[in-house]
Amino acid sequence: MLEGLRGSLRLALARGPGRWQPAPPRPCRLHSGPAVRCVPPPLSAAPRSRSLPMASPPRAAAALARQDCNNGCSAECTGETGSKEVVGTFKLFEGFKAFRGVDNKIRLFRPKLNMDRMYRSAVRTTLPVFDKEELLECIQQLVKLDQEWVPYSTSASLYIRPTFIGTEPSLGVKKPTKALIFVILSPVGPYFSSGTFNPVSLWANPKYVRAWKGGTGDCKVGGNYGSSLFAQCEAMDNGCQQVLWLYGEDNQITEVGTMNLFLYWINEEGEEELATPPLDGIILPGVTRQSILDLAQKWGEFKVSERYLTMDDLTTALEENRVREMFGSGTACVVCPVSDILYKGETIHIPTMENGPKVASRILDKLTDIQYGREESNWTIIVS
C-alpha cells in the first residue's frame, strides 16, 4: 500500500520549493485484501525559516492513504463527482519524534517499534492491516519534505502523529469497511510546563481505572485517553500534574497518564533494582520504556525487573528508606522524575531529586545523546 503517496512525495522533493500536484493515483498493496487507491492532498514544499517561532500553528501534514475494504474506492476516495457525508470514528494513533542532531542530520528514534505497536492496535480494533515498512517509508519522505519544521534545537523536536481511523459512512457499532491513515506533524518543546527535568507530582486514587484485563490498555487507542480526562482534571484540582493509575484490590501501580513508570530501589531481598510493571495487557508497551530496559540490562550494574508493585510495597519501602528514585518515561517527556504522590488524602514524598537523580539523569543523557546524534546508534534512522 501507499505507493501513490510515496511517488508523490518523491516528486515534490525532486521539484524543490513551490506548490506541487500529486501524481496520478495508483493501486496500493495491502498486507491482505483488495487493491485500494491513495489520493494525497497537495502539500507545500516551500522551506521554512530557521527563525520560525515555535508558537506558529503546527502543520497538519498529509492524508496518507484511504483504504477501502470492499474492493475499489468510493467516490470520495477516487475524486469522482458528487460527495457523501462520511462519519469518522476515531480509532488509534501513534506518536514519535524527528530530532535535528548536533550534526544537523534529522533522525527518527526506533520508529519500527511504533509501527509494530500501531499494527497490533489495528488488529485489536479490527481496522485493516497495513504494510509497516511502506508506511514508515512514507513518513520518512514526509519528514524530509517538511524538514524545516524540525526545530534547530536540542531541547525541541518535531512530533509525528500517525493516525488510523474508521470512515464507515453509517452510524452503528461494527467492524469498519473503510479506513483512513493520516499523519500530523507539529514542532514541540518540553512536554511539562515545569520544564524538561523538573519533578512532577502524581495523584493516585483507586476509584478510577484506566484499563483492565482483556481490554485495550496495551493498545494506543483514543478511548484509553478520552476516559482518563475526568480523572486528570481531578488530579489537577488536587494540585497534581498527572494521574498514577492503580489496579485491583491491592492497588497495583500500573502507569501514569502519559508515561510508563520506573522505581529504582532496594528491593525486599536487599538487591539494588530497577523495576517497572509488567506488560500484562493493561500497560502500554512504550518505546522509551523498552529502551530503558535495554540500556539498563546492557549496563549490568543492578537488577532489572518487570514485576508487580503495589502502593503498600512503595510505602513500606519508603518507611524503611529503601526508595532511591521514581521516574516516568515516554516519547513526549523522555524521562521525568517523580517527587510526590497524593494517595488517600496524604502526600507521599519520593526522594528522587535528593538522590541525584543518578539513574534517571543517566538514562535521560544516554537517550538524548542518541536522539540528537551525539552518540551513534542503530536505534536511529537518518532521514536527511
Coordinates of N, CA, C and O in Angstrom, one line a residue, residues 95-99 107-109 114 156-160 188-191 330-334 371-372:
G95 N 2.8 7.9 18.2 CA 3.5 9.1 18.5 C 5.0 8.9 18.6 O 5.4 8.0 19.4
F96 N 5.7 9.5 17.7 CA 7.2 9.5 17.8 C 7.7 10.8 17.3 O 7.0 11.7 17.0
K97 N 9.0 11.0 17.3 CA 9.6 12.3 17.0 C 10.7 12.2 16.0 O 11.4 11.2 15.8
A98 N 10.9 13.4 15.3 CA 12.1 13.6 14.5 C 13.0 14.6 15.2 O 12.5 15.6 15.7
F99 N 14.3 14.3 15.3 CA 15.2 15.1 16.0 C 16.3 15.7 15.1 O 16.8 15.0 14.2
R107 N 16.9 12.7 12.6 CA 16.8 11.3 13.0 C 15.5 10.9 13.5 O 14.8 11.8 14.2
L108 N 15.1 9.7 13.3 CA 13.9 9.1 14.0 C 14.4 8.1 15.0 O 15.4 7.4 14.7
F109 N 13.8 8.0 16.1 CA 14.2 7.1 17.2 C 13.4 5.8 17.3 O 12.2 5.9 17.6
N114 N 7.2 1.7 16.9 CA 5.9 2.4 16.8 C 5.1 1.7 15.7 O 3.9 1.6 15.9
A156 N 14.1 20.6 21.7 CA 12.8 20.5 21.0 C 12.9 19.5 19.8 O 14.0 19.0 19.5
S157 N 11.8 19.2 19.2 CA 11.8 18.2 18.2 C 10.5 18.3 17.4 O 9.7 19.2 17.7
L158 N 10.3 17.5 16.4 CA 9.1 17.5 15.6 C 8.3 16.3 16.0 O 8.7 15.1 15.8
Y159 N 7.1 16.5 16.5 CA 6.3 15.4 16.9 C 5.5 14.8 15.7 O 5.0 15.6 14.9
I160 N 5.5 13.5 15.6 CA 4.9 12.8 14.4 C 3.7 12.0 15.0 O 3.9 11.2 15.8
V188 N 7.5 20.7 18.8 CA 7.2 20.7 20.3 C 8.4 21.0 21.1 O 9.6 20.7 20.7
G189 N 8.2 21.5 22.3 CA 9.3 21.7 23.2 C 9.1 20.7 24.4 O 8.5 19.7 24.2
P190 N 9.4 21.1 25.6 CA 9.2 20.2 26.8 C 7.7 19.9 27.0 O 6.9 20.8 26.8
Y191 N 7.4 18.7 27.3 CA 6.0 18.3 27.5 C 5.4 19.0 28.7 O 4.2 19.4 28.6
G330 N 8.5 8.2 28.5 CA 7.6 8.3 27.3 C 8.2 9.1 26.2 O 9.2 9.9 26.4
T331 N 7.6 9.0 25.0 CA 8.1 9.8 23.9 C 8.0 11.3 24.1 O 9.0 12.0 23.8
A332 N 7.0 11.7 24.8 CA 6.8 13.2 25.0 C 7.8 13.7 26.0 O 8.4 14.8 25.8
C333 N 7.9 13.1 27.1 CA 8.8 13.6 28.2 C 10.2 13.0 28.2 O 11.1 13.5 28.9
V334 N 10.4 11.9 27.5 CA 11.6 11.1 27.6 C 11.8 10.4 29.0 O 11.4 9.3 29.2
Q371 N 19.4 10.4 20.4 CA 18.4 11.0 19.6 C 19.0 12.2 18.8 O 18.6 12.5 17.7
Y372 N 19.9 13.0 19.5 CA 20.4 14.2 18.8 C 21.8 14.0 18.2 O 22.4 15.0 17.9

